[in-house]
Tab-separated table of C-alpha atoms in Angstrom:
chain	number	residue	atom	x	y	z
A	1	UNK	CA	142.199	139.691	144.478
A	2	UNK	CA	140.559	141.019	141.643
A	3	UNK	CA	139.804	138.250	139.566
A	4	UNK	CA	138.671	136.318	143.193
A	5	UNK	CA	135.808	139.384	143.731
A	6	UNK	CA	134.626	139.331	139.655
A	7	UNK	CA	135.051	135.230	139.551
A	8	UNK	CA	134.643	134.044	143.004
A	9	UNK	CA	133.351	130.485	142.184
A	10	UNK	CA	136.669	130.070	140.012
A	11	UNK	CA	138.203	129.804	143.644
A	12	UNK	CA	137.390	127.490	146.422
A	13	UNK	CA	135.142	128.837	149.183
A	14	UNK	CA	134.844	128.893	152.956
A	15	UNK	CA	134.059	125.729	154.787
A	16	UNK	CA	131.198	127.685	156.385
A	17	UNK	CA	129.572	128.464	152.426
A	18	UNK	CA	126.720	126.496	151.501
A	19	UNK	CA	127.059	123.278	149.312
A	20	UNK	CA	126.188	123.987	145.862
A	21	UNK	CA	127.246	121.784	143.324
A	22	UNK	CA	125.167	123.392	140.547
A	23	UNK	CA	127.754	126.495	141.037
A	24	UNK	CA	130.199	123.971	138.798
A	25	UNK	CA	128.407	125.221	135.866
A	26	UNK	CA	127.290	128.644	136.400
A	27	UNK	CA	129.746	130.415	134.061
A	28	UNK	CA	128.695	127.955	131.339
A	29	UNK	CA	125.097	128.379	131.536
A	30	UNK	CA	125.636	132.619	131.919
A	31	UNK	CA	127.741	132.096	128.328
A	32	UNK	CA	124.831	129.376	127.106
A	33	UNK	CA	122.216	132.301	128.431
A	34	UNK	CA	124.187	134.955	126.018
A	35	UNK	CA	124.440	132.347	123.236
A	36	UNK	CA	120.679	133.156	122.663
A	37	UNK	CA	119.297	129.898	122.498
A	38	UNK	CA	117.306	130.757	126.164
A	39	UNK	CA	113.656	132.395	127.065
A	40	UNK	CA	114.134	135.808	126.782
A	41	UNK	CA	113.656	138.005	130.077
A	42	UNK	CA	110.967	139.783	130.164
A	43	UNK	CA	113.064	143.383	130.675
A	44	UNK	CA	115.153	142.236	127.601
A	45	UNK	CA	112.698	140.974	125.740
A	46	UNK	CA	113.739	142.751	122.370
A	47	UNK	CA	117.264	143.452	123.089
A	48	UNK	CA	117.663	139.584	123.854
A	49	UNK	CA	116.066	138.948	120.426
A	50	UNK	CA	118.126	141.103	118.687
A	51	UNK	CA	121.228	139.608	119.914
A	52	UNK	CA	120.312	136.333	119.292
A	53	UNK	CA	119.290	136.388	115.822
A	54	UNK	CA	122.409	138.713	115.076
A	55	UNK	CA	124.793	135.805	116.696
A	56	UNK	CA	122.829	133.121	115.296
A	57	UNK	CA	122.410	133.702	112.015
A	58	UNK	CA	126.274	134.956	111.445
A	59	UNK	CA	127.867	132.134	113.449
A	60	UNK	CA	124.990	129.205	113.508
A	61	UNK	CA	123.593	129.149	110.373
A	62	UNK	CA	125.051	131.184	107.834
A	63	UNK	CA	128.849	131.044	108.492
A	64	UNK	CA	128.791	126.947	107.875
A	65	UNK	CA	126.955	128.213	104.192
A	66	UNK	CA	129.556	131.125	103.694
A	67	UNK	CA	132.141	129.109	103.657
A	68	UNK	CA	131.011	126.457	101.054
A	69	UNK	CA	129.568	129.730	98.861
A	70	UNK	CA	133.518	131.000	99.255
A	71	UNK	CA	134.485	127.641	98.002
A	72	UNK	CA	131.944	127.659	94.411
A	73	UNK	CA	132.884	131.338	93.990
A	74	UNK	CA	136.351	131.699	94.232
A	75	UNK	CA	138.161	128.320	94.628
A	76	UNK	CA	141.083	129.282	91.992
A	77	UNK	CA	142.299	131.977	94.061
A	78	UNK	CA	142.936	129.965	97.068
A	79	UNK	CA	146.392	129.118	98.156
A	80	UNK	CA	147.382	125.849	99.614
A	81	UNK	CA	147.967	127.154	103.308
A	82	UNK	CA	144.553	129.213	103.074
A	83	UNK	CA	142.100	126.395	101.781
A	84	UNK	CA	143.291	124.483	104.313
A	85	UNK	CA	142.667	126.738	107.047
A	86	UNK	CA	139.799	127.539	105.687
A	87	UNK	CA	138.637	123.763	105.285
A	88	UNK	CA	139.849	122.769	108.689
A	89	UNK	CA	137.032	125.330	110.065
A	90	UNK	CA	134.705	124.695	107.891
A	91	UNK	CA	133.999	121.287	108.960
A	92	UNK	CA	134.328	122.297	112.639
A	93	UNK	CA	131.972	125.240	111.836
A	94	UNK	CA	129.213	122.743	110.472
A	95	UNK	CA	129.508	120.444	113.242
A	96	UNK	CA	129.098	123.237	115.882
A	97	UNK	CA	126.206	124.506	114.494
A	98	UNK	CA	124.590	121.460	114.747
A	99	UNK	CA	125.711	120.537	118.053
A	100	UNK	CA	124.479	123.826	118.901
A	101	UNK	CA	121.307	123.152	117.437
A	102	UNK	CA	121.048	119.834	119.452
A	103	UNK	CA	122.082	121.381	122.756
A	104	UNK	CA	118.935	123.935	121.886
A	105	UNK	CA	116.023	121.581	121.609
A	106	UNK	CA	117.633	119.737	124.754
A	107	UNK	CA	118.704	123.093	126.470
A	108	UNK	CA	115.981	122.013	129.495
A	109	UNK	CA	117.926	118.510	130.326
A	110	UNK	CA	121.130	121.012	131.933
A	111	UNK	CA	118.648	122.655	134.419
A	112	UNK	CA	117.050	119.571	135.353
A	113	UNK	CA	120.528	117.827	135.774
A	114	UNK	CA	121.263	121.037	138.376
A	115	UNK	CA	117.749	120.333	140.492
A	116	UNK	CA	119.479	116.732	140.854
A	117	UNK	CA	122.371	118.378	141.899
A	118	UNK	CA	120.583	120.101	144.542
A	119	UNK	CA	119.066	116.840	145.816
A	120	UNK	CA	122.195	115.298	145.608
A	121	UNK	CA	123.881	118.090	147.912
A	122	UNK	CA	121.362	117.728	150.779
A	123	UNK	CA	123.126	114.148	151.853
A	124	UNK	CA	126.527	116.553	152.136
A	125	UNK	CA	127.283	116.893	155.715
A	126	UNK	CA	131.007	115.831	156.784
A	127	UNK	CA	133.397	118.927	156.743
A	128	UNK	CA	135.570	116.415	154.043
A	129	UNK	CA	132.780	116.093	151.806
A	130	UNK	CA	132.098	120.099	151.828
A	131	UNK	CA	136.004	120.280	150.975
A	132	UNK	CA	135.565	118.114	147.961
A	133	UNK	CA	132.772	119.559	146.258
A	134	UNK	CA	133.594	123.025	146.717
A	135	UNK	CA	137.110	121.871	145.310
A	136	UNK	CA	134.912	120.258	142.373
A	137	UNK	CA	133.065	123.786	141.858
A	138	UNK	CA	136.201	125.549	141.656
A	139	UNK	CA	138.590	122.879	139.081
A	140	UNK	CA	135.560	123.076	136.917
A	141	UNK	CA	134.642	126.965	136.820
A	142	UNK	CA	138.583	126.970	136.030
A	143	UNK	CA	138.286	124.507	132.894
A	144	UNK	CA	135.586	126.500	131.354
A	145	UNK	CA	137.791	129.878	131.582
A	146	UNK	CA	140.193	127.834	130.206
A	147	UNK	CA	138.370	126.608	127.211
A	148	UNK	CA	137.147	130.499	126.228
A	149	UNK	CA	140.844	131.393	126.775
A	150	UNK	CA	142.261	129.081	124.232
A	151	UNK	CA	139.245	128.896	121.179
A	152	UNK	CA	139.018	133.047	121.473
A	153	UNK	CA	142.849	132.799	121.254
A	154	UNK	CA	142.557	130.606	118.024
A	155	UNK	CA	140.419	133.175	116.440
A	156	UNK	CA	141.833	136.321	117.475
A	157	UNK	CA	145.640	134.753	116.188
A	158	UNK	CA	144.197	133.554	112.855
A	159	UNK	CA	142.149	137.316	112.320
A	160	UNK	CA	145.497	138.961	112.774
A	161	UNK	CA	147.946	136.968	110.658
A	162	UNK	CA	145.231	137.341	108.192
A	163	UNK	CA	145.549	140.546	108.260
A	164	UNK	CA	148.973	140.959	107.811
A	165	UNK	CA	149.086	138.980	105.083
A	166	UNK	CA	146.299	141.085	103.427
A	167	UNK	CA	143.458	138.540	103.200
A	168	UNK	CA	139.644	137.735	105.122
A	169	UNK	CA	140.281	134.659	107.690
A	170	UNK	CA	138.762	132.727	105.747
A	171	UNK	CA	137.146	134.143	102.642
A	172	UNK	CA	133.460	133.647	103.050
A	173	UNK	CA	131.179	134.697	100.772
A	174	UNK	CA	128.937	137.908	101.510
A	175	UNK	CA	126.400	139.063	98.766
A	176	UNK	CA	127.378	142.603	98.453
A	177	UNK	CA	130.918	142.743	99.578
A	178	UNK	CA	133.975	142.180	97.402
A	179	UNK	CA	137.326	142.542	100.184
A	180	UNK	CA	139.584	142.872	97.113
A	181	UNK	CA	137.677	146.124	95.683
A	182	UNK	CA	138.968	148.429	98.324
A	183	UNK	CA	140.244	148.518	101.981
A	184	UNK	CA	137.205	149.283	103.578
A	185	UNK	CA	135.044	146.424	102.296
A	186	UNK	CA	138.226	144.082	102.873
A	187	UNK	CA	137.907	145.578	106.791
A	188	UNK	CA	134.278	145.058	106.941
A	189	UNK	CA	134.829	141.322	105.516
A	190	UNK	CA	137.588	140.672	108.147
A	191	UNK	CA	135.696	142.247	110.209
A	192	UNK	CA	132.477	140.550	109.841
A	193	UNK	CA	134.475	137.065	109.389
A	194	UNK	CA	136.418	137.885	113.124
A	195	UNK	CA	132.534	138.449	115.061
A	196	UNK	CA	131.048	135.617	112.817
A	197	UNK	CA	134.418	133.018	114.277
A	198	UNK	CA	133.846	134.530	117.699
A	199	UNK	CA	130.423	134.108	118.313
A	200	UNK	CA	131.347	130.408	116.776
A	201	UNK	CA	133.693	130.112	119.325
A	202	UNK	CA	132.008	130.961	122.038
A	203	UNK	CA	129.144	128.819	121.303
A	204	UNK	CA	131.314	126.176	120.625
A	205	UNK	CA	133.324	126.651	124.192
A	206	UNK	CA	129.648	126.475	125.667
A	207	UNK	CA	128.759	122.821	123.714
A	208	UNK	CA	132.415	121.650	124.048
A	209	UNK	CA	132.513	122.210	127.706
A	210	UNK	CA	129.010	121.594	129.299
A	211	UNK	CA	129.783	117.474	129.864
A	212	UNK	CA	133.019	118.418	131.546
A	213	UNK	CA	131.367	120.991	134.203
A	214	UNK	CA	128.540	118.222	134.630
A	215	UNK	CA	130.020	115.235	134.704
A	216	UNK	CA	132.752	116.997	137.471
A	217	UNK	CA	130.269	117.040	140.447
A	218	UNK	CA	129.173	113.568	139.652
A	219	UNK	CA	131.810	111.926	140.008
A	220	UNK	CA	132.705	114.267	143.556
A	221	UNK	CA	129.102	112.421	144.440
A	222	UNK	CA	130.351	109.509	143.810
A	223	UNK	CA	133.274	109.382	145.938
A	224	UNK	CA	131.176	110.976	148.338
A	225	UNK	CA	128.778	108.235	147.939
A	226	UNK	CA	131.509	105.567	148.156
A	227	UNK	CA	132.458	106.732	151.511
A	228	UNK	CA	128.772	106.287	152.891
A	229	UNK	CA	128.465	102.433	151.976
A	230	UNK	CA	131.819	101.811	153.228
A	231	UNK	CA	130.132	102.755	156.941
A	232	UNK	CA	126.957	101.106	156.647
A	233	UNK	CA	126.700	98.674	159.394
A	234	UNK	CA	129.443	99.688	161.251
A	235	UNK	CA	127.855	101.283	164.347
A	236	UNK	CA	127.376	99.117	166.920
A	237	UNK	CA	124.370	101.502	168.154
A	238	UNK	CA	122.316	101.070	165.360
A	239	UNK	CA	119.121	98.621	165.682
A	240	UNK	CA	118.493	96.150	163.175
A	241	UNK	CA	115.974	98.402	161.222
A	242	UNK	CA	118.159	101.640	161.072
A	243	UNK	CA	120.920	100.063	159.269
A	244	UNK	CA	118.129	98.416	156.797
A	245	UNK	CA	116.766	101.747	156.288
A	246	UNK	CA	119.910	103.352	155.497
A	247	UNK	CA	120.990	100.870	152.777
A	248	UNK	CA	117.757	101.787	151.395
A	249	UNK	CA	118.341	105.232	151.811
A	250	UNK	CA	121.736	104.664	149.786
A	251	UNK	CA	120.223	102.289	147.278
A	252	UNK	CA	117.122	105.582	146.340
A	253	UNK	CA	120.715	107.879	145.853
A	254	UNK	CA	122.494	105.621	143.704
A	255	UNK	CA	119.087	105.704	141.565
A	256	UNK	CA	119.452	109.260	141.560
A	257	UNK	CA	122.910	109.098	140.891
A	258	UNK	CA	121.640	107.217	137.456
A	259	UNK	CA	118.883	109.127	136.756
A	260	UNK	CA	121.613	111.831	136.603
A	261	UNK	CA	123.337	110.228	134.012
A	262	UNK	CA	120.228	109.155	132.045
A	263	UNK	CA	118.950	112.823	131.634
A	264	UNK	CA	122.014	113.604	130.081
A	265	UNK	CA	122.892	110.755	127.886
A	266	UNK	CA	120.681	112.397	124.770
A	267	UNK	CA	122.469	115.424	125.053
A	268	UNK	CA	125.823	114.095	125.170
A	269	UNK	CA	125.257	111.724	123.026
A	270	UNK	CA	124.291	113.887	120.199
A	271	UNK	CA	127.008	116.200	120.863
A	272	UNK	CA	129.965	113.903	121.154
A	273	UNK	CA	129.085	111.935	118.024
A	274	UNK	CA	128.582	114.915	115.850
A	275	UNK	CA	132.232	115.687	117.112
A	276	UNK	CA	133.866	112.408	117.040
A	277	UNK	CA	132.602	111.736	113.117
A	278	UNK	CA	134.411	115.183	112.016
A	279	UNK	CA	137.820	114.921	114.661
A	280	UNK	CA	139.975	113.305	112.322
A	281	UNK	CA	138.849	115.079	108.964
A	282	UNK	CA	139.631	118.128	110.503
A	283	UNK	CA	142.744	117.354	112.407
A	284	UNK	CA	143.991	115.489	108.980
A	285	UNK	CA	144.002	119.003	106.947
A	286	UNK	CA	145.430	121.042	109.811
A	287	UNK	CA	148.130	118.366	109.865
A	288	UNK	CA	149.099	118.887	106.028
A	289	UNK	CA	148.795	122.591	106.497
A	290	UNK	CA	151.238	122.309	109.541
A	291	UNK	CA	153.968	119.788	107.953
A	292	UNK	CA	153.672	121.473	104.178
A	293	UNK	CA	152.178	125.195	103.479
A	294	UNK	CA	151.786	126.768	106.591
A	295	UNK	CA	153.904	129.819	107.314
A	296	UNK	CA	154.773	130.921	111.337
A	297	UNK	CA	151.896	132.581	111.682
A	298	UNK	CA	149.794	130.321	110.253
A	299	UNK	CA	151.458	127.364	112.187
A	300	UNK	CA	151.209	129.464	115.167
A	301	UNK	CA	147.379	129.467	114.668
A	302	UNK	CA	146.856	125.993	113.144
A	303	UNK	CA	148.444	124.633	116.470
A	304	UNK	CA	146.244	126.635	118.364
A	305	UNK	CA	143.199	125.071	116.472
A	306	UNK	CA	144.579	121.513	117.025
A	307	UNK	CA	144.342	122.135	120.670
A	308	UNK	CA	141.168	123.261	120.627
A	309	UNK	CA	140.083	120.166	118.272
A	310	UNK	CA	141.873	117.908	120.826
A	311	UNK	CA	139.931	119.629	123.921
A	312	UNK	CA	136.410	119.353	121.783
A	313	UNK	CA	136.248	115.109	122.795
A	314	UNK	CA	140.075	114.283	125.035
A	315	UNK	CA	138.883	115.283	128.282
A	316	UNK	CA	134.987	113.827	128.520
A	317	UNK	CA	136.092	110.685	126.857
A	318	UNK	CA	138.799	110.485	130.026
A	319	UNK	CA	136.270	111.051	132.115
A	320	UNK	CA	133.777	108.440	130.667
A	321	UNK	CA	136.772	105.981	131.440
A	322	UNK	CA	137.293	107.288	135.341
A	323	UNK	CA	133.302	106.640	135.643
A	324	UNK	CA	133.514	103.007	135.203
A	325	UNK	CA	136.632	102.658	137.832
A	326	UNK	CA	134.186	105.211	139.779
A	327	UNK	CA	131.370	102.716	139.334
A	328	UNK	CA	134.139	99.966	140.573
A	329	UNK	CA	134.638	101.789	143.378
A	330	UNK	CA	131.384	101.849	144.776
A	331	UNK	CA	130.889	98.178	144.391
A	332	UNK	CA	133.789	97.954	145.983
A	333	UNK	CA	132.719	100.440	148.704
A	334	UNK	CA	129.770	98.247	149.715
A	335	UNK	CA	131.818	95.061	149.667
A	336	UNK	CA	134.035	96.215	152.384
A	337	UNK	CA	131.279	97.395	154.385
A	338	UNK	CA	130.400	95.609	157.496
A	339	UNK	CA	127.489	93.375	156.015
A	340	UNK	CA	129.254	90.106	156.849
A	341	UNK	CA	127.581	90.358	160.390
A	342	UNK	CA	123.999	91.059	159.274
A	343	UNK	CA	121.101	89.099	159.212
A	344	UNK	CA	119.553	87.352	155.930
A	345	UNK	CA	117.512	90.196	154.875
A	346	UNK	CA	120.139	92.882	154.814
A	347	UNK	CA	122.527	90.026	152.969
A	348	UNK	CA	119.836	89.794	150.436
A	349	UNK	CA	119.324	93.316	150.109
A	350	UNK	CA	123.198	93.938	149.694
A	351	UNK	CA	123.256	91.149	147.308
A	352	UNK	CA	121.112	92.781	145.209
A	353	UNK	CA	122.243	96.304	145.438
A	354	UNK	CA	126.120	94.706	144.599
A	355	UNK	CA	125.000	93.304	140.989
A	356	UNK	CA	123.225	97.118	140.269
A	357	UNK	CA	126.577	98.811	141.362
A	358	UNK	CA	128.824	96.358	139.385
A	359	UNK	CA	127.502	98.133	136.018
A	360	UNK	CA	129.390	100.554	134.761
A	361	UNK	CA	127.934	104.015	134.018
A	362	UNK	CA	128.570	104.445	130.492
A	363	UNK	CA	127.358	107.072	127.598
A	364	UNK	CA	127.288	106.569	123.856
A	365	UNK	CA	127.678	108.523	121.115
A	366	UNK	CA	124.325	108.450	118.957
A	367	UNK	CA	123.511	104.859	120.580
A	368	UNK	CA	126.371	103.857	118.414
A	369	UNK	CA	129.550	103.388	120.483
A	370	UNK	CA	130.891	103.980	123.888
A	371	UNK	CA	132.640	106.920	124.452
A	372	UNK	CA	135.623	106.424	125.889
A	373	UNK	CA	139.446	106.822	125.619
A	374	UNK	CA	139.711	104.189	123.380
A	375	UNK	CA	137.145	105.459	120.877
A	376	UNK	CA	138.461	109.061	120.999
A	377	UNK	CA	141.968	107.764	119.537
A	378	UNK	CA	140.116	105.959	117.228
A	379	UNK	CA	138.988	108.683	115.856
A	380	UNK	CA	141.925	110.899	115.935
A	381	UNK	CA	143.663	108.308	114.475
A	382	UNK	CA	141.792	108.851	111.444
A	383	UNK	CA	143.558	112.094	110.811
A	384	UNK	CA	146.895	110.205	110.238
A	385	UNK	CA	145.357	107.977	107.714
A	386	UNK	CA	144.286	111.430	105.686
A	387	UNK	CA	147.873	113.017	106.516
A	388	UNK	CA	149.610	109.628	104.694
A	389	UNK	CA	147.137	108.931	102.232
A	390	UNK	CA	148.504	112.702	100.863
A	391	UNK	CA	151.765	112.436	101.022
A	392	UNK	CA	151.739	108.950	99.435
A	393	UNK	CA	149.481	110.371	96.138
A	394	UNK	CA	152.061	114.043	96.103
A	395	UNK	CA	148.588	115.980	96.572
A	396	UNK	CA	150.240	118.784	98.736
A	397	UNK	CA	152.951	118.453	96.032
A	398	UNK	CA	150.667	118.804	92.651
A	399	UNK	CA	148.391	121.315	94.647
A	400	UNK	CA	151.733	123.980	95.128
A	401	UNK	CA	152.654	123.631	91.868
A	402	UNK	CA	149.353	124.522	90.545
A	403	UNK	CA	148.601	127.027	92.892
A	404	UNK	CA	151.829	128.709	92.147
A	405	UNK	CA	151.306	128.250	88.158
A	406	UNK	CA	148.219	130.262	88.621
A	407	UNK	CA	150.003	133.360	90.096
A	408	UNK	CA	153.184	132.945	87.978
A	409	UNK	CA	153.202	136.447	86.384
A	410	UNK	CA	152.990	136.402	82.527
A	411	UNK	CA	156.274	136.823	80.757
A	412	UNK	CA	155.875	139.763	78.075
A	413	UNK	CA	157.513	139.086	74.499
């Protein structure tokens, strides 16, 4: 009950509640505001600016640089497990920073998408339609909190097991700190890395989950729209012009659905393209670490990290496949309507509209390739290629032997 009062939009509301599809991204947009990339509020202007600088300087800008500087200054001191743990996060951190910048530049498109959802809500009248939208809103918010829980679990588990082993999580480079010098500096660097990683995970949730939060209400409205198309021409009391007007209104409604997708394409295409470019390499490092080098604690952290990586692309790629099926559903619904008994003008409009409905809604990753399950599988399979290459070249065994020889104590003569 307490959870329902605090996060009421995670649960389906009563039938009498006002339909608001924009609430499917309510908690997402609140978290994006906390990322410090929105217009500062007048009341807390300086506080918001300070928070934005602290979070983005540590997570968005410095953390990717800190990984590189850490490799340059202390690469010989990394164990194989520590190096792979750091590398898998480093590539993902660079991708996350790029995605945050893309969302930062195109954030207004999310606001326009919500305005379009408000327009789509105006035609939701039947109780079954209202229930579908409310169910979608609740599902969307639950998915967001699932993302948040899993991402923060990874950050916390990595920091915890690293502290047990007596090393910082990723051994990033900080100019005035040497965590080997004292316990105070060790805990200070561990705290800074944990804060930066929590911020990065917080940002990653927002930039990875927003496509799901915005496509789910779109699919709900497309299902409602399909029922409207199926009922066209079925009322015997309608006059000829009324039926044509209803058909024209459906065409306008479909244009609004397409405009909604066009509005999101540059944003979605940029962030998904960045993630697809690194997902195979990151998962390859993670598989090698789990299979060869990681101990029990590191394996738990690596497995949770792999789950996060899967969530970054797989759900949205799956939804893109469903969108193609939804477009076919719209075409079938119009074809199943009572158009055969109508006049020639009505039939001509239906024929042209049917051709438009048969075109699938697709999203492109960086305007290069279609976002789909097949594309996601192709990118993910690269991780197995990386793992196979390392196994066949015995790189893991050589790295383990080199590391053990470096840490072997000299024998006194």
